[in-house]
Coordinates of C-alpha atoms in Angstrom, one line a residue:
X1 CA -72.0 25.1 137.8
X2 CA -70.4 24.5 141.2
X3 CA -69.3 21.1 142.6
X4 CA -68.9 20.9 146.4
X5 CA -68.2 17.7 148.5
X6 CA -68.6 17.2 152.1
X7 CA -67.2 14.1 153.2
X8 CA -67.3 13.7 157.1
X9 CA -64.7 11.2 157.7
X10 CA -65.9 8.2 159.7
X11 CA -69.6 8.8 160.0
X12 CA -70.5 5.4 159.3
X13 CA -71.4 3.5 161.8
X14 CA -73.5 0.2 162.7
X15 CA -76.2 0.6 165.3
X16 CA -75.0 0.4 169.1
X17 CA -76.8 0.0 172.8
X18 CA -75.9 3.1 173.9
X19 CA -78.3 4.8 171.1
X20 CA -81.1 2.5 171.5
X21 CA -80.4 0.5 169.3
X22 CA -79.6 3.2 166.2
X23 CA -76.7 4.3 164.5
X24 CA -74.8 8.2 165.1
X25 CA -76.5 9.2 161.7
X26 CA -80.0 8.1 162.4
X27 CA -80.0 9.9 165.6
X28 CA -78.2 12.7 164.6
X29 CA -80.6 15.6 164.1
X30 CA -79.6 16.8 160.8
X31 CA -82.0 18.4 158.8
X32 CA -79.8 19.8 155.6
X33 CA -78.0 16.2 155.1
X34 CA -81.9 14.9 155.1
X35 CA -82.8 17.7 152.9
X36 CA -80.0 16.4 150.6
X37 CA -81.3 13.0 150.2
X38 CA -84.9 13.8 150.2
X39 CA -84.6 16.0 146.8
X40 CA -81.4 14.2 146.2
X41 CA -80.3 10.9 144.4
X42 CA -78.8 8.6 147.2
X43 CA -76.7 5.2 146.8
X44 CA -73.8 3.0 148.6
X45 CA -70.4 3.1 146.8
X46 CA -67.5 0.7 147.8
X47 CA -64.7 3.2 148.2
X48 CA -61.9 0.8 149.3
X49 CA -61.3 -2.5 146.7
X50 CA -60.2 -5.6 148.1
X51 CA -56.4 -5.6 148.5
X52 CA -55.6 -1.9 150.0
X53 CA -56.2 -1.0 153.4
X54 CA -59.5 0.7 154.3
X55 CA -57.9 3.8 155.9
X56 CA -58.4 7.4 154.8
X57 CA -55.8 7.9 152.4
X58 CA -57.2 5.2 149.8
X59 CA -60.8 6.1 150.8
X60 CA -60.2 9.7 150.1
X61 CA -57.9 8.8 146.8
X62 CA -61.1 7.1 145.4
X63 CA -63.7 9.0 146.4
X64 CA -61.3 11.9 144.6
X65 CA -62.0 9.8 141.3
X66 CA -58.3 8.1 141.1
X67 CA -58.2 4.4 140.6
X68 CA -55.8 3.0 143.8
X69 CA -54.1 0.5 141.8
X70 CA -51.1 2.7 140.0
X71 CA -52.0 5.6 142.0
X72 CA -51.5 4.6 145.8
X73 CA -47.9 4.2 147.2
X74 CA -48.3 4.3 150.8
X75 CA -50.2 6.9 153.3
X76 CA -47.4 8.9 154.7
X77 CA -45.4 10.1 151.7
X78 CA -48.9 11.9 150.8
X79 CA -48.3 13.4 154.6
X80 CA -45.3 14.6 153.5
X81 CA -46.1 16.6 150.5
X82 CA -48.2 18.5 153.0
X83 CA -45.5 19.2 155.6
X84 CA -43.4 20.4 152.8
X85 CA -40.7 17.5 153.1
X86 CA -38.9 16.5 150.0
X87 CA -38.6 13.0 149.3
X88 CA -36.2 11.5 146.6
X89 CA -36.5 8.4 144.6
X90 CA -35.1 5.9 147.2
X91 CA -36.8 7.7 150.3
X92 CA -39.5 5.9 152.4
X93 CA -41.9 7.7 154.5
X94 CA -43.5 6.4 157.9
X95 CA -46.5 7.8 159.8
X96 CA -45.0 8.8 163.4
X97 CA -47.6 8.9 166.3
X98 CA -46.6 9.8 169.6
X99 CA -48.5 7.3 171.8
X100 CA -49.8 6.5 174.7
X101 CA -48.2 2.7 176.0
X102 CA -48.8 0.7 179.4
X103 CA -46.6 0.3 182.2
X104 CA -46.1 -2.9 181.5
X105 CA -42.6 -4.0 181.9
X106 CA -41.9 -5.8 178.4
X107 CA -42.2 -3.8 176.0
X108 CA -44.4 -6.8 173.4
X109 CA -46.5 -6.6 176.4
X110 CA -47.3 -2.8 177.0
X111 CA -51.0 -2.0 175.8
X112 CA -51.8 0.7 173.5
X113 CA -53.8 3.0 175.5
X114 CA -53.8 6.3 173.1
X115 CA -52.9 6.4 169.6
X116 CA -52.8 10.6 170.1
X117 CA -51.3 10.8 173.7
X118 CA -54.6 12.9 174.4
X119 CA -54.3 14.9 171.3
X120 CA -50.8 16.4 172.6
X121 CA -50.3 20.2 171.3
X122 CA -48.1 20.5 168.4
X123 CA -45.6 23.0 170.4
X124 CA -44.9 20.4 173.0
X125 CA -44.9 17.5 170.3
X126 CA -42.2 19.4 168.4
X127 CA -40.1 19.5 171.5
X128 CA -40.2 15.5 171.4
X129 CA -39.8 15.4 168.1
X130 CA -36.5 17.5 168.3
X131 CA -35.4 15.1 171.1
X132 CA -35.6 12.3 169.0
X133 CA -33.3 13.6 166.0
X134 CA -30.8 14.6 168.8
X135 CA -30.6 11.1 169.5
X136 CA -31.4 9.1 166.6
X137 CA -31.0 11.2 163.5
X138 CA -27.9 10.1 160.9
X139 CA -27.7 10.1 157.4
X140 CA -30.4 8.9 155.6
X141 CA -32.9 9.0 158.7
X142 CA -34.9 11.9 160.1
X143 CA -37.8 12.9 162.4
X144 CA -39.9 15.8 160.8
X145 CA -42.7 17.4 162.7
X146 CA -46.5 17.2 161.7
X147 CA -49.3 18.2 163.7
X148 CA -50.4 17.0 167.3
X149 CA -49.5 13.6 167.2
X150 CA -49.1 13.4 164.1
X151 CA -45.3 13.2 162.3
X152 CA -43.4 11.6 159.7
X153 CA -40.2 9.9 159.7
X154 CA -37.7 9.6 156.3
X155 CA -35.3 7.0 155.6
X156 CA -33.3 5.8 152.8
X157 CA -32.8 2.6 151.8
X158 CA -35.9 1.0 153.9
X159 CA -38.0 -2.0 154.0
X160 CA -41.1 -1.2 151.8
X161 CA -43.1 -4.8 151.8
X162 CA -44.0 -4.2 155.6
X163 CA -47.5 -4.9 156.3
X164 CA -47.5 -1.8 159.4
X165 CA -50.4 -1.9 161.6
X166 CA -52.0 1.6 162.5
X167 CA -51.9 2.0 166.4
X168 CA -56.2 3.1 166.3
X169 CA -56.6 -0.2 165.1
X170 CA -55.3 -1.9 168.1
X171 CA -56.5 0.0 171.5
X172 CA -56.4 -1.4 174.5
X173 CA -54.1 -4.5 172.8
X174 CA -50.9 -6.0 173.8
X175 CA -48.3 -4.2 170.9
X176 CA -45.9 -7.4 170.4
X177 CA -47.8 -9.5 167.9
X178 CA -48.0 -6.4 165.8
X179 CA -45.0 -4.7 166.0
X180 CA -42.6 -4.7 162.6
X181 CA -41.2 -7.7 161.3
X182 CA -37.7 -5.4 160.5
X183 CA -35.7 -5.8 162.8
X184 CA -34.5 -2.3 162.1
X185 CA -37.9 -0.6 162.2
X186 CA -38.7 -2.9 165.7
X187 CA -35.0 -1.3 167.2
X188 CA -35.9 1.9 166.3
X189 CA -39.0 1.9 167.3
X190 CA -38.3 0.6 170.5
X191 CA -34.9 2.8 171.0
X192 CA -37.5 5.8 170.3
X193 CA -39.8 5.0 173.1
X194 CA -37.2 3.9 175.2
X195 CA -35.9 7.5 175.1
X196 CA -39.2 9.5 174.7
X197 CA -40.4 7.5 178.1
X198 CA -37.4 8.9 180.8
X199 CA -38.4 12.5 178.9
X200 CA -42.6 12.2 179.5
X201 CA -41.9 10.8 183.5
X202 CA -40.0 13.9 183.9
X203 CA -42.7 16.7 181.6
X204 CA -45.4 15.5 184.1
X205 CA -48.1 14.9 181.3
X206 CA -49.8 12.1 183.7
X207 CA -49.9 14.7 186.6
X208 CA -51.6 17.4 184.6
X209 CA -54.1 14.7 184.1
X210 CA -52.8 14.0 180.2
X211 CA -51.6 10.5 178.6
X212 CA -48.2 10.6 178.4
X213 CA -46.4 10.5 174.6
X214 CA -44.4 7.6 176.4
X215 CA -43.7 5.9 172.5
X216 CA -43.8 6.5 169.1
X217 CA -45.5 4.2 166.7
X218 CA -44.3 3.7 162.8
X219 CA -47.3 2.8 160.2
X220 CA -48.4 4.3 156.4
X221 CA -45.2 3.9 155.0
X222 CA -44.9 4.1 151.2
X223 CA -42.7 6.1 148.3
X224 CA -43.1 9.2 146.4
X225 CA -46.4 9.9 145.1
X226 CA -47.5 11.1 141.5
X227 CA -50.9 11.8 140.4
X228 CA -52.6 13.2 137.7
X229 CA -53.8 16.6 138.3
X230 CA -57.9 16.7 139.1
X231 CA -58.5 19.9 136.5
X232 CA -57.0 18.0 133.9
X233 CA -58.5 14.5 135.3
X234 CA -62.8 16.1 135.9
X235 CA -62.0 19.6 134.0
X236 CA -62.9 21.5 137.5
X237 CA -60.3 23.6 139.3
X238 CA -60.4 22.7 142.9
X239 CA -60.0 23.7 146.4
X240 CA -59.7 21.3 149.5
X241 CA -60.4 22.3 152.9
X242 CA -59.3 20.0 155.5
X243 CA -57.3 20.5 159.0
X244 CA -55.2 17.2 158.6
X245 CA -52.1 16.6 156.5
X246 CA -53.0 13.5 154.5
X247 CA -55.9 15.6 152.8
X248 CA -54.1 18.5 152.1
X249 CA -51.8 16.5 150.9
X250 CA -53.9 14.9 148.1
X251 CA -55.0 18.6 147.7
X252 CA -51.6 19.6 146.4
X253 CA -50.9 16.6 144.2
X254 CA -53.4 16.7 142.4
X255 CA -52.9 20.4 142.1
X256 CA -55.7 22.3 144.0
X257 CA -55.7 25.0 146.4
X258 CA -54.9 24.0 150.0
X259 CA -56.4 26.9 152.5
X260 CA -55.9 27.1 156.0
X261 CA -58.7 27.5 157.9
X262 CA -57.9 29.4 161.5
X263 CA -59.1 26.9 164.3
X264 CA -59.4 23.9 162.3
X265 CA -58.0 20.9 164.9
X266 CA -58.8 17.3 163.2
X267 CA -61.7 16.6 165.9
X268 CA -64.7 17.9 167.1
X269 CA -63.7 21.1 168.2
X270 CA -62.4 22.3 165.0
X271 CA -63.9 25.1 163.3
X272 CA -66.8 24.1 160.9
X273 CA -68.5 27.5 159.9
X274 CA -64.6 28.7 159.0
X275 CA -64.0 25.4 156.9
X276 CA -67.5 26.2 155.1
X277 CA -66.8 30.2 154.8
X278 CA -63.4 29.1 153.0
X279 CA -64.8 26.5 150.7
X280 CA -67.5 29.5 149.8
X281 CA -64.9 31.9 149.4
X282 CA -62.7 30.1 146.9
X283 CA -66.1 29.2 144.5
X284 CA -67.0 32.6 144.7
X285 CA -63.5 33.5 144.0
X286 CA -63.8 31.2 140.6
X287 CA -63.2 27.8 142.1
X288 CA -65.3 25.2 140.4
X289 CA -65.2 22.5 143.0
X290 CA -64.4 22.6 146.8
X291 CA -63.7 19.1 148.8
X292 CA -64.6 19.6 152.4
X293 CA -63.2 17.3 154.2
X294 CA -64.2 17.2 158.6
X295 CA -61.9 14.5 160.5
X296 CA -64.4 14.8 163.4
X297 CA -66.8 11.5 163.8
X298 CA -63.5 9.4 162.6
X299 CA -61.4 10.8 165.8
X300 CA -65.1 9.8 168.1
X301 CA -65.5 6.5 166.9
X302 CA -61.8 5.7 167.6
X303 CA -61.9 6.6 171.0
X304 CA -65.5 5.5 171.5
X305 CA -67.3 8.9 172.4
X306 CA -70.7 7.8 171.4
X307 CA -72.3 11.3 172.3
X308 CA -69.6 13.4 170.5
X309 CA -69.9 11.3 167.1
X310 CA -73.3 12.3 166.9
X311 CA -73.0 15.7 168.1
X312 CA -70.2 16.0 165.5
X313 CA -72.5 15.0 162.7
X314 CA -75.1 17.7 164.0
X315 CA -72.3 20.3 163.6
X316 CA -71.3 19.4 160.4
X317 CA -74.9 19.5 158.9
X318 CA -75.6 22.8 160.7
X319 CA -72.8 24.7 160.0
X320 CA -71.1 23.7 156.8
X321 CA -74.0 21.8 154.6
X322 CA -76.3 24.3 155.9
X323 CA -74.1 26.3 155.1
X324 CA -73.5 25.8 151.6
X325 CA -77.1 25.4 150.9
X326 CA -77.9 28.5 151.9
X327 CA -75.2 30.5 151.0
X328 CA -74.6 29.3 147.4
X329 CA -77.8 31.0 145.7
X330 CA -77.4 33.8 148.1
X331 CA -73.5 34.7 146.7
X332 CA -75.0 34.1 143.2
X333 CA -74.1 30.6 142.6
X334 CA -77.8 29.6 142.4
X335 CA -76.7 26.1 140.0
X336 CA -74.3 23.7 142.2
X337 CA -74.1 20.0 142.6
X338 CA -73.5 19.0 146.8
X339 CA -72.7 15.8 147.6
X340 CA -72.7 14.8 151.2
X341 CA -70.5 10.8 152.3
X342 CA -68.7 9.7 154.8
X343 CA -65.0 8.1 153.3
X344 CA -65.4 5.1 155.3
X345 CA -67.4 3.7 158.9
X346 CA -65.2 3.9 162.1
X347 CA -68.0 2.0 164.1
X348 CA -67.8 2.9 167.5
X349 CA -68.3 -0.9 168.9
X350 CA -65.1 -1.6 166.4
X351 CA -63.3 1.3 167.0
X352 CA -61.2 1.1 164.1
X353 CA -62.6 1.5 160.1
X354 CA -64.0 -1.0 158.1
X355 CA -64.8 -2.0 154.3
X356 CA -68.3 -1.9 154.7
X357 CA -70.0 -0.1 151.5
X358 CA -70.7 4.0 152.5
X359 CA -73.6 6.0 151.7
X360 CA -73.7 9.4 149.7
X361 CA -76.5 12.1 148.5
X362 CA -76.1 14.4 145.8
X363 CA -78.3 17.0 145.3
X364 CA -78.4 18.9 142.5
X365 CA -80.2 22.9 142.5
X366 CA -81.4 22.3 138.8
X367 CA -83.2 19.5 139.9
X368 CA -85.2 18.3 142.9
X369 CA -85.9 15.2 142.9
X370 CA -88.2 12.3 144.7
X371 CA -85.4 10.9 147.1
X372 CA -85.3 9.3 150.6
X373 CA -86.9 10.8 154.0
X374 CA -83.5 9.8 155.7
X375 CA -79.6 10.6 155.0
X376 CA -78.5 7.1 157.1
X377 CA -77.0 3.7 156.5
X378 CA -80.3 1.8 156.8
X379 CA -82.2 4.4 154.5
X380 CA -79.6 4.0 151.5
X381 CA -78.7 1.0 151.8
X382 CA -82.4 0.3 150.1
X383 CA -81.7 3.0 147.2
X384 CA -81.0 0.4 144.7
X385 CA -78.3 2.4 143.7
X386 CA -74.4 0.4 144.3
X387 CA -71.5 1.6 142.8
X388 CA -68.4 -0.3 142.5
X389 CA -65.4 0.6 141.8
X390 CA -65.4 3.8 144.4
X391 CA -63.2 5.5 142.2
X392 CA -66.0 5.8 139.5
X393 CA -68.0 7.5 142.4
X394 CA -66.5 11.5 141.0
X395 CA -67.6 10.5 137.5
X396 CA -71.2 9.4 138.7
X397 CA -71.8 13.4 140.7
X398 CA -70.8 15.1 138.1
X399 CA -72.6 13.6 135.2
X400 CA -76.0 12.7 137.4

């Protein structure tokens, strides 16, 4: 028996003017997710409790089957597993964006315009990033580089009760009411985009047509991480599939196999049918479970790109949940379990995520069943079935 999960991060969404009225996943045409929940079982699970921050990292973490509470010690550190950066006992890890701020003169009143600086390349990123340990690195603090505009920063000794704000959660904002209430995180932070904004006048991002990586943003700090390994945990040896750090991450501490999928970016041009070919590869291979994870409709519902979100959900059904449907039996793996979820909604009138309960549909090959017409929020939300805690979620596919 093979387990598969294909969570496409942010896909839930509340219904919006610009699609008549409808939500991304009710206009989406996707017949495989709908083939899912017709002959599937379909229900809403809460995957975020009250008291953590409904972000990726603890949706993920519960929809993985691990309780948050003993489990969850920040959202960078698990970043940091990924980018191979060894953290010691007293470390604390920060998310580093390289962002997009206003002209403004003050800095409390620049806006954030772009929490990505228009998805910047990792090559030119990593020449920022080098810039800013030239002038800021000591003992006990470092720059490391991630992906795009994505990077970490380590420091000893640091504040750890800060209540960081990510920078997607506050476009188009003024950044002072938000910034850190450390004094030392608020000087580095703006010392960093002090330095980083004489080095973007004179790359010329803004006359290429680019955002500028005119700042850089500290969130998702936390401490080292330990977690149980998910073989031991479910009895199934794993494979996770992802193009972003933070679920690779959770991949390697809970001890599956990370692969790397050639062309996989984080948003909607990444490479499904190569993220699906890998996950069948591995469960061909003698994996037991693969976690599929597509950053896609989270990245369009941050920046608002109604058309992309749903066009990113239509990939994702016909390429990788096709994909496994169809494939599966064919490789001789005719009795597998495929669950289909978002982690959490990043509705596109919000633009940021929020705690609202998501749906899922498991289908099982063994046995069809009765289900829904529909795979959307409107459709499951009158399944009758709830589950709460999310972390119980993993217990609940495989047992079904």
């Amino acid at each position: 028996m093979k387990h598969v999960i294909v969570l496409a991060d942010g896909m839930g969404d509340y219904p919006v003017k610009e699609l008549g009225g409808k939500t991304p996943m009710a206009c989406a045409v996707k017949p495989n997710m709908d083939y899912v929940a017709r002959k599937g079982v379909c229900g809403l699970v809460r995957t975020v409790p009250e008291g953590f921050p409904a972000q990726s990292d603890t949706a993920n973490l519960a929809v993985m089957g691990y309780e948050l509470e003993g489990n969850y010690t920040g959202r960078s550190p698990i970043e940091a597993v990924s980018m191979g950066i060894g953290l010691d006992g007293g470390d604390v890890c920060y998310r580093c964006n390289l962002v997009t701020l206003s002209d403004h003169r003050s800095y409390e009143d620049k806006l954030m315009l772009d929490y990505s600086s228009d998805e910047i390349e990792t090559k030119e990123a990593e020449i920022l990033i080098d810039i800013l340990n030239e002038a800021l690195a000591r003992d006990g603090l470092r720059f490391h580089t991630g992906r795009s505009y994505r990077h970490c920063l380590v420091m000893r000794r640091a504040p750890t009760m800060e209540d960081l704000t990510p920078p997607h959660d506050i476009l188009e904002r003024p950044i002072g009411r938000y910034l850190p209430e450390s004094a030392d995180l608020r000087g580095l932070m703006l010392e960093g985009s002090a330095i980083l904004a004489k080095v973007e006048e004179a790359a010329g991002r803004r006359m290429r047509g680019l955002n500028p990586a005119n700042a850089i943003w500290l969130w998702g700090e936390g401490t080292k991480p330990t977690l149980r390994s998910f073989k031991s945990r479910f009895g199934l040896d794993g494979v996770m599939v992802s193009a972003v750090d933070l679920l690779k991450g959770l991949g390697m501490l809970t001890g599956m196999q990370v692969v790397e999928v050639e062309g996989a970016t984080g948003n909607i041009h990444t490479n499904y049918a190569g993220k699906a070919e890998a996950a069948i590869g591995a469960l061909k291979a003698g994996k037991d479970f693969a976690f599929i994870h597509v950053e896609a409709p989270d990245e369009c519902g941050h920046r608002f790109e109604v058309e992309n979100k749903v066009r990113s959900i239509e990939l994702i059904d016909e390429h990788i949940v096709g994909a496994i449907l169809e494939r599966l039996p064919e490789e001789g793996m005719g009795e597998f379990k495929l669950m289909v979820m978002p982690d959490h909604f990043t509705p596109l009138s919000v633009r940021s995520h929020t705690y609202d309960p998501v749906p899922f549909a498991i289908y099982d090959s063994r046995r069809e069943r009765d289900g829904l017409d529909r795979f959307d929020e409107e459709s499951v939300g009158e399944s009758g079935v709830y589950i709460d805690p999310g972390h119980t979620l993993m217990d609940y596919f495989i047992n079904v």
